[in-house]
Coordinates of C-alpha atoms in Angstrom, one line a residue:
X1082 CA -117.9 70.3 0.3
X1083 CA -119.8 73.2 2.5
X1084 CA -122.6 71.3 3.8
X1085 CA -125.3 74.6 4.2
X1086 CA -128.9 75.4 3.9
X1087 CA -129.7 77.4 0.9
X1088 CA -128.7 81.0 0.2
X1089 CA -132.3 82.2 -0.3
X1090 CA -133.2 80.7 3.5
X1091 CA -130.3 82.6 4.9
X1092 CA -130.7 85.9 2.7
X1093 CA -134.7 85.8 4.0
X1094 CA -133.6 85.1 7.5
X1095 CA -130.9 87.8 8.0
X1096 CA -132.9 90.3 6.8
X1097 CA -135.9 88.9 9.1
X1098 CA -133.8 89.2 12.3
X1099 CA -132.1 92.7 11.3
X1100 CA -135.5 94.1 11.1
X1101 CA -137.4 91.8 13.5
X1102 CA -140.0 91.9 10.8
X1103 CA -140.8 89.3 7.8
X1104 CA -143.0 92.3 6.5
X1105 CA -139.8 94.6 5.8
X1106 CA -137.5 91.9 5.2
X1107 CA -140.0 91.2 2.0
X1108 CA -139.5 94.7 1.1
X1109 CA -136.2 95.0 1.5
X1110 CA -135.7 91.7 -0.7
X1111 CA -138.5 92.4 -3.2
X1112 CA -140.9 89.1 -2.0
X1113 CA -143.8 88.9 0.0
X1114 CA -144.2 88.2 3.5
X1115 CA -145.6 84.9 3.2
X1116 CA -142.0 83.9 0.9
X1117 CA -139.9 85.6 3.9
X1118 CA -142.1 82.9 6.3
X1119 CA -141.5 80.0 4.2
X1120 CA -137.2 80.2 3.5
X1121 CA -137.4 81.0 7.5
X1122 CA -139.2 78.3 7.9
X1123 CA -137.6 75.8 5.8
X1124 CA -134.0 77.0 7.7
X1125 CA -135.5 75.9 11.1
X1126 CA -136.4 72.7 10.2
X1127 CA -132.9 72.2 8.0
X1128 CA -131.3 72.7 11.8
X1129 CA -133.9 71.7 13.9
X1130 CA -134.1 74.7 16.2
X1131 CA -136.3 77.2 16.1
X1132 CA -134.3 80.9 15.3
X1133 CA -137.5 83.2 16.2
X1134 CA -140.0 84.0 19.0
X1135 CA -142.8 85.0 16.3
X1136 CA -145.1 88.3 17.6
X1137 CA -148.3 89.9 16.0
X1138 CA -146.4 92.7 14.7
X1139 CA -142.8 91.7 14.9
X1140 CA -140.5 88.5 15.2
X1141 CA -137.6 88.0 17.8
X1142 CA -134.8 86.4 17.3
X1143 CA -134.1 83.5 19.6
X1144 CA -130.1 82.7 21.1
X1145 CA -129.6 80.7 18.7
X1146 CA -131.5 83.1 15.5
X1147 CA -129.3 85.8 17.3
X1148 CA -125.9 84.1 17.0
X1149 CA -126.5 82.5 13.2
X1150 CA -128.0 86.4 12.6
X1151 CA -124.8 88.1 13.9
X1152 CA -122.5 85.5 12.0
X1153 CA -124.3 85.9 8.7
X1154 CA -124.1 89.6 8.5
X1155 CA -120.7 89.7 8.4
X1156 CA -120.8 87.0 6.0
X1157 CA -122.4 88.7 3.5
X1158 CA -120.6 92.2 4.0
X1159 CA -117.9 89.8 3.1
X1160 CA -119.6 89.2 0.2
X1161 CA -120.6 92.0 -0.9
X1162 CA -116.9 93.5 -0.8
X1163 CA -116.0 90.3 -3.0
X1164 CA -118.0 91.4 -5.5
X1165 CA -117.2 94.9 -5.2
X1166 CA -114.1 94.0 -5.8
X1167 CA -114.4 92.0 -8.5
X1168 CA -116.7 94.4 -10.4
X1169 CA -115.1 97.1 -13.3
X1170 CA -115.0 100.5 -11.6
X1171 CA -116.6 103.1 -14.2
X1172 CA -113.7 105.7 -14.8
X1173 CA -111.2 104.2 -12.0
X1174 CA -108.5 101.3 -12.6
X1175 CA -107.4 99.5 -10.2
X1176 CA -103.5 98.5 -9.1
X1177 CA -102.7 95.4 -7.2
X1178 CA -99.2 95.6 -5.5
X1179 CA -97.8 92.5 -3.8
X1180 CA -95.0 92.8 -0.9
X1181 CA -93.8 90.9 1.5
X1182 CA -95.4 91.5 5.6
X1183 CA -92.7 93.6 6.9
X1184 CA -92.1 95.4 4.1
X1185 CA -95.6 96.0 3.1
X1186 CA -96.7 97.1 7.0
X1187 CA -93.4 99.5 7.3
X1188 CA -93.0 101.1 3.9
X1189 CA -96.0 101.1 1.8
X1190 CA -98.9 101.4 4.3
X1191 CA -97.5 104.8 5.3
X1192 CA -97.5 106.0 2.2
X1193 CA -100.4 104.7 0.4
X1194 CA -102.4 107.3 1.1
X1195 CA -100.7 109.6 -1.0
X1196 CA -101.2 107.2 -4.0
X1197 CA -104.8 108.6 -4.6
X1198 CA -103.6 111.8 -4.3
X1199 CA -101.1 111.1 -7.1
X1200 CA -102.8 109.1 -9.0
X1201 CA -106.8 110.3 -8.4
X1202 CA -107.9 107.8 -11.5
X1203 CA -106.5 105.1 -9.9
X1204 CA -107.4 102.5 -6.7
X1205 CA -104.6 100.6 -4.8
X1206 CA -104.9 97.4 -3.5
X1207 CA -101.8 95.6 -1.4
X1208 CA -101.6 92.5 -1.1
X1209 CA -99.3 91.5 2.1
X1210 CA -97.8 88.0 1.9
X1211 CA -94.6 86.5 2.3
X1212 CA -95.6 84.1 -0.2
X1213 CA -94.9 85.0 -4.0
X1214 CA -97.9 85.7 -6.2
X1215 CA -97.8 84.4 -10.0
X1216 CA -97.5 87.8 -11.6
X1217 CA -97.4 86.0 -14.7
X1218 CA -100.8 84.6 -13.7
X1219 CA -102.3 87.9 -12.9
X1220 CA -102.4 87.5 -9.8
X1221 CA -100.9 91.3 -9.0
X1222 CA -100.1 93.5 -11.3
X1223 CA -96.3 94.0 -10.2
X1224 CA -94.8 92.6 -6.6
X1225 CA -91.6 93.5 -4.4
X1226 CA -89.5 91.0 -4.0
X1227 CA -86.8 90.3 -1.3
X1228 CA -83.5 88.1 -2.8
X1229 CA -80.6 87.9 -4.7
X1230 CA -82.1 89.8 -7.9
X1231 CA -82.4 87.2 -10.2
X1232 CA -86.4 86.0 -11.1
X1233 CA -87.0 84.0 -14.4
X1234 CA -89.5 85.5 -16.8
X1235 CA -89.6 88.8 -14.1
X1236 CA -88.2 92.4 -15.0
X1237 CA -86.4 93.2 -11.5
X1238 CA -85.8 96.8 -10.5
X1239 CA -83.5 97.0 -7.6
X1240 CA -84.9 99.0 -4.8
X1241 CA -82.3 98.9 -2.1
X1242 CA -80.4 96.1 -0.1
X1243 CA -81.0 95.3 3.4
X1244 CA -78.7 96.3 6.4
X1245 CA -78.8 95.2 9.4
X1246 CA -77.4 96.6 12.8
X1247 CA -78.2 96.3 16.6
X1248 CA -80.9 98.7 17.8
X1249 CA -82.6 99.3 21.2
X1250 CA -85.1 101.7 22.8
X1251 CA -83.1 104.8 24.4
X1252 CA -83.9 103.5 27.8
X1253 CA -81.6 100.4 27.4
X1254 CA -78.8 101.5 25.7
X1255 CA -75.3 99.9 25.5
X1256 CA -72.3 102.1 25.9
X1257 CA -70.3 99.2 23.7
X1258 CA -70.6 95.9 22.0
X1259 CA -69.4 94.4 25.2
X1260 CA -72.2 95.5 27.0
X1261 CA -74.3 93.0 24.4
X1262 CA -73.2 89.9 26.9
X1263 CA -75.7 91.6 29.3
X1264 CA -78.3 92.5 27.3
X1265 CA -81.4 90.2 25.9
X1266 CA -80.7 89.3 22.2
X1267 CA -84.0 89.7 20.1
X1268 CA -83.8 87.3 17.0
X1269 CA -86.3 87.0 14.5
X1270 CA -86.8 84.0 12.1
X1271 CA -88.0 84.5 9.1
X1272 CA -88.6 81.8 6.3
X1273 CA -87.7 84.1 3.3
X1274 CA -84.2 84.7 4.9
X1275 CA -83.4 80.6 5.2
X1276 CA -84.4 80.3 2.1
X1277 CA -82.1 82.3 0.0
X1278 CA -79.4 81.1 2.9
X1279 CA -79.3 84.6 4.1
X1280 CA -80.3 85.0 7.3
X1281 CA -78.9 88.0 9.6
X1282 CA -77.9 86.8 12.5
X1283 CA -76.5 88.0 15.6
X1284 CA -73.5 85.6 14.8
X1285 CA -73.0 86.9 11.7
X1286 CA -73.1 90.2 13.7
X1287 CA -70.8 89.0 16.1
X1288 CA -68.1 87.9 13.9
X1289 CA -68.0 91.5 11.6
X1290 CA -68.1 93.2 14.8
X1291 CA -65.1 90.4 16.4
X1292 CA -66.8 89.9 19.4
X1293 CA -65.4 86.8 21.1
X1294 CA -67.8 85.4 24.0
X1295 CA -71.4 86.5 22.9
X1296 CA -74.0 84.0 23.4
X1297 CA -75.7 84.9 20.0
X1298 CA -77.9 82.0 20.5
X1299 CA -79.8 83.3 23.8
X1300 CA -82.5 85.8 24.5
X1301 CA -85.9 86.2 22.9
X1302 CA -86.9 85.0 19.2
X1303 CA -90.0 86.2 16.7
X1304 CA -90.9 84.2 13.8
X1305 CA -91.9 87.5 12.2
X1306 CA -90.0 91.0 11.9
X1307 CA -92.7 93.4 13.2
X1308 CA -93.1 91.2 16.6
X1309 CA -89.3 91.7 16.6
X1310 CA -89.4 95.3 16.2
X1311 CA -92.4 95.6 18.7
X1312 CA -90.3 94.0 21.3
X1313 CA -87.6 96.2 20.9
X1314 CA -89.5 99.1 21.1
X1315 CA -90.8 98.2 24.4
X1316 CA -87.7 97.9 25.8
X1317 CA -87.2 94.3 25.9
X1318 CA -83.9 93.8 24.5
X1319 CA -81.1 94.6 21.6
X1320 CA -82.8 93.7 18.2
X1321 CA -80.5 93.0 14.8
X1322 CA -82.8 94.4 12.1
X1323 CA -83.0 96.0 9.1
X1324 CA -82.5 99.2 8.8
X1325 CA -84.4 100.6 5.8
X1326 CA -87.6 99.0 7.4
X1327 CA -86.8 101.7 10.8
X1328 CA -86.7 104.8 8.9
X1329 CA -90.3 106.4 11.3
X1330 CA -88.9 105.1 14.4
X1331 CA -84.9 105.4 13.8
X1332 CA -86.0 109.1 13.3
X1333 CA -88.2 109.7 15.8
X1334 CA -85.6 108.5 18.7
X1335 CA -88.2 105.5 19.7
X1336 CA -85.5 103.2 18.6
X1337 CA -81.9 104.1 18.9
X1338 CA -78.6 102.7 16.8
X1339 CA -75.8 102.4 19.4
X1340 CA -73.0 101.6 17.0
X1341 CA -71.8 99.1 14.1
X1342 CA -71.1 97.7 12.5
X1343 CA -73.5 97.5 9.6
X1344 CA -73.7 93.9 7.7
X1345 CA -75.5 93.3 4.4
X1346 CA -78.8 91.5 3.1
X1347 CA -80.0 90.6 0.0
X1348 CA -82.3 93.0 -1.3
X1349 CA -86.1 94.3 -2.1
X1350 CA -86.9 94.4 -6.1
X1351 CA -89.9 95.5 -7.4
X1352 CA -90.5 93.6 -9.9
X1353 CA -92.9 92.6 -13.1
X1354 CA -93.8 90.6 -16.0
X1355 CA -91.5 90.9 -19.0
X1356 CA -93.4 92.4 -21.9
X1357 CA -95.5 94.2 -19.5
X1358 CA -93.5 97.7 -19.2
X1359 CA -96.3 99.4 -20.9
X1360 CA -99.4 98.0 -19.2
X1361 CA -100.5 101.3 -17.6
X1362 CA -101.3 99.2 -14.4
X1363 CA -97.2 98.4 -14.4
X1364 CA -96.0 101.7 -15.5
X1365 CA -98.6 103.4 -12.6
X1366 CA -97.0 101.2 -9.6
X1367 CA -93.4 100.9 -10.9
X1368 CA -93.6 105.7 -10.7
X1369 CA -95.1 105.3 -7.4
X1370 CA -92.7 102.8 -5.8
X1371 CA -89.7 104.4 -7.3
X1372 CA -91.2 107.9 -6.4
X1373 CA -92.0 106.7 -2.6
X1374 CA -88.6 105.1 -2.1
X1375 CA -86.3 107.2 -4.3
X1376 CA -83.3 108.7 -2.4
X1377 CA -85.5 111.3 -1.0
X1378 CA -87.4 108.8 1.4
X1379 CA -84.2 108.0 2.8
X1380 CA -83.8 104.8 1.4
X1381 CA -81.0 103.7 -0.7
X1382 CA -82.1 103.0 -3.9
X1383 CA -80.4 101.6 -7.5
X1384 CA -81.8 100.8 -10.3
X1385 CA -80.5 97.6 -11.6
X1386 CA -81.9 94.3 -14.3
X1387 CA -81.5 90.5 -13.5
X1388 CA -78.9 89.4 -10.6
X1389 CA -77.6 92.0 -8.0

């Protein structure tokens, strides 16, 4: 249980200290002055300090009115965009896509904006986790999903499968696989990957490549994908990572593939609830996903139902 003073108090009081004035802090809130005193009132003795240096014309906050004033502002902006939120839009619908971190940060960010350009009735809203939503539930409309294909009670559309391959800024490049047993390994750990017992490694690497005598243990490891990309962009080592995820910095030249070979993940599937083709919500994101990372994005993409 929250243990805190009641909303009217800290409603009267924010307003109070954002003006510096109980008279337009009763205007803003539609009470009188004297109401505006009182909640104030009541919140310095529910913490026993007082929060303003009261004025003829005008109140100050004190340190401590400033603080709890600076703190509850946010608050309820945060509130207020809850609500916002949750309220029906007149003549807009609203599209909740879920995706996991590195996926959502390298492909869909990019091109959300184009979504309202596409769709000008509509509103996005992603929803970054590497923990699944219960689409079933409602808690997104439709979700992409990394794994072997197969989701009970889910339509899966295949979108591509991962590939992973050793890449570097320009500035450190190796001439050969050899040169690896010099270079700083950059690993990355991520829980979805143990999970489906599919984790690229740099031993997996090692072995498609045949590279005897690599410590494929040593060198630098991220429990997230972006970190690992970040540090290979600064020039701290050889990453293995996934390729689809490079595409902006692959092109660009800020990260560089020095050679093979290429070895295989599982996959990204976007993915919905069955019966729930026609919910124009489903039908909205499944166009826009497919659209955005169709064969023209430069993505390998397939459309397939059930286990990869």
């Amino acid at each position: 249980m929250r243990r805190l003073p009641s909303l009217g108090s800290l409603r009267a009081f924010e307003a109070a200290a954002r003006l510096e004035s109980f008279k337009d802090a009763a205007a803003e809130l539609g009470v009188t002055p004297t109401a505006i005193s009182h909640q104030v009132r009541l919140l310095e003795e529910d913490l026993g300090t007082p929060l303003f240096i009261r004025r003829t014309r005008k109140v100050v906050p004190t340190g401590s009115g400033r603080a709890l004033a600076m703190r509850l502002g946010g608050a309820f902006d945060a509130m207020a965009d809850a609500v916002a939120q949750a309220r029906p839009r007149p003549g807009r619908r609203l599209a909740t896509l879920s995706a996991t971190l590195a996926f959502s940060a390298r492909l869909l960010v990019p091109r959300a904006g184009r979504f309202r350009t596409l769709y000008p009735g509509w509103d996005l809203r992603l929803h970054a986790s590497d923990d699944s939503v219960d689409l079933v539930a409602g808690e997104a409309d439709a979700a992409i999903r990394y794994g072997r294909g197969s989701y009970p009670g889910l339509v899966s559309v295949r979108l591509m499968t991962e590939c992973f391959a050793p890449v570097c800024s320009p500035r450190i490049t190796p001439a050969r696989p050899e040169d690896l047993k010099q270079a700083t390994l950059i690993h990355f750990d991520w829980l979805l990957a143990k999970v489906h017992n599919k984790t690229p490694s740099w031993g997996d690497w090692a072995e498609a490549a045949g590279l005897a005598g690599l410590d494929t243990t040593a060198g630098l490891t991220f429990t997230d994908e972006n970190s690992a990309i970040e540090a290979a962009v600064a020039g701290q080592g050889v990453a293995l990572l996934s390729l689809p995820l490079l595409g902006s910095e692959l092109r660009s030249g800020v990260l560089v593939q020095p050679f093979g070979p290429v070895i295989e993940g599982l996959g990204f599937d976007f993915v919905f609830p069955e019966g729930a083709d026609a919910r124009p919500e489903v039908a909205t994101l499944r166009d826009w996903v497919l659209g955005e990372l169709g064969p023209a994005a430069g993505l390998t993409a397939a459309s397939s139902a059930g286990e990869a």
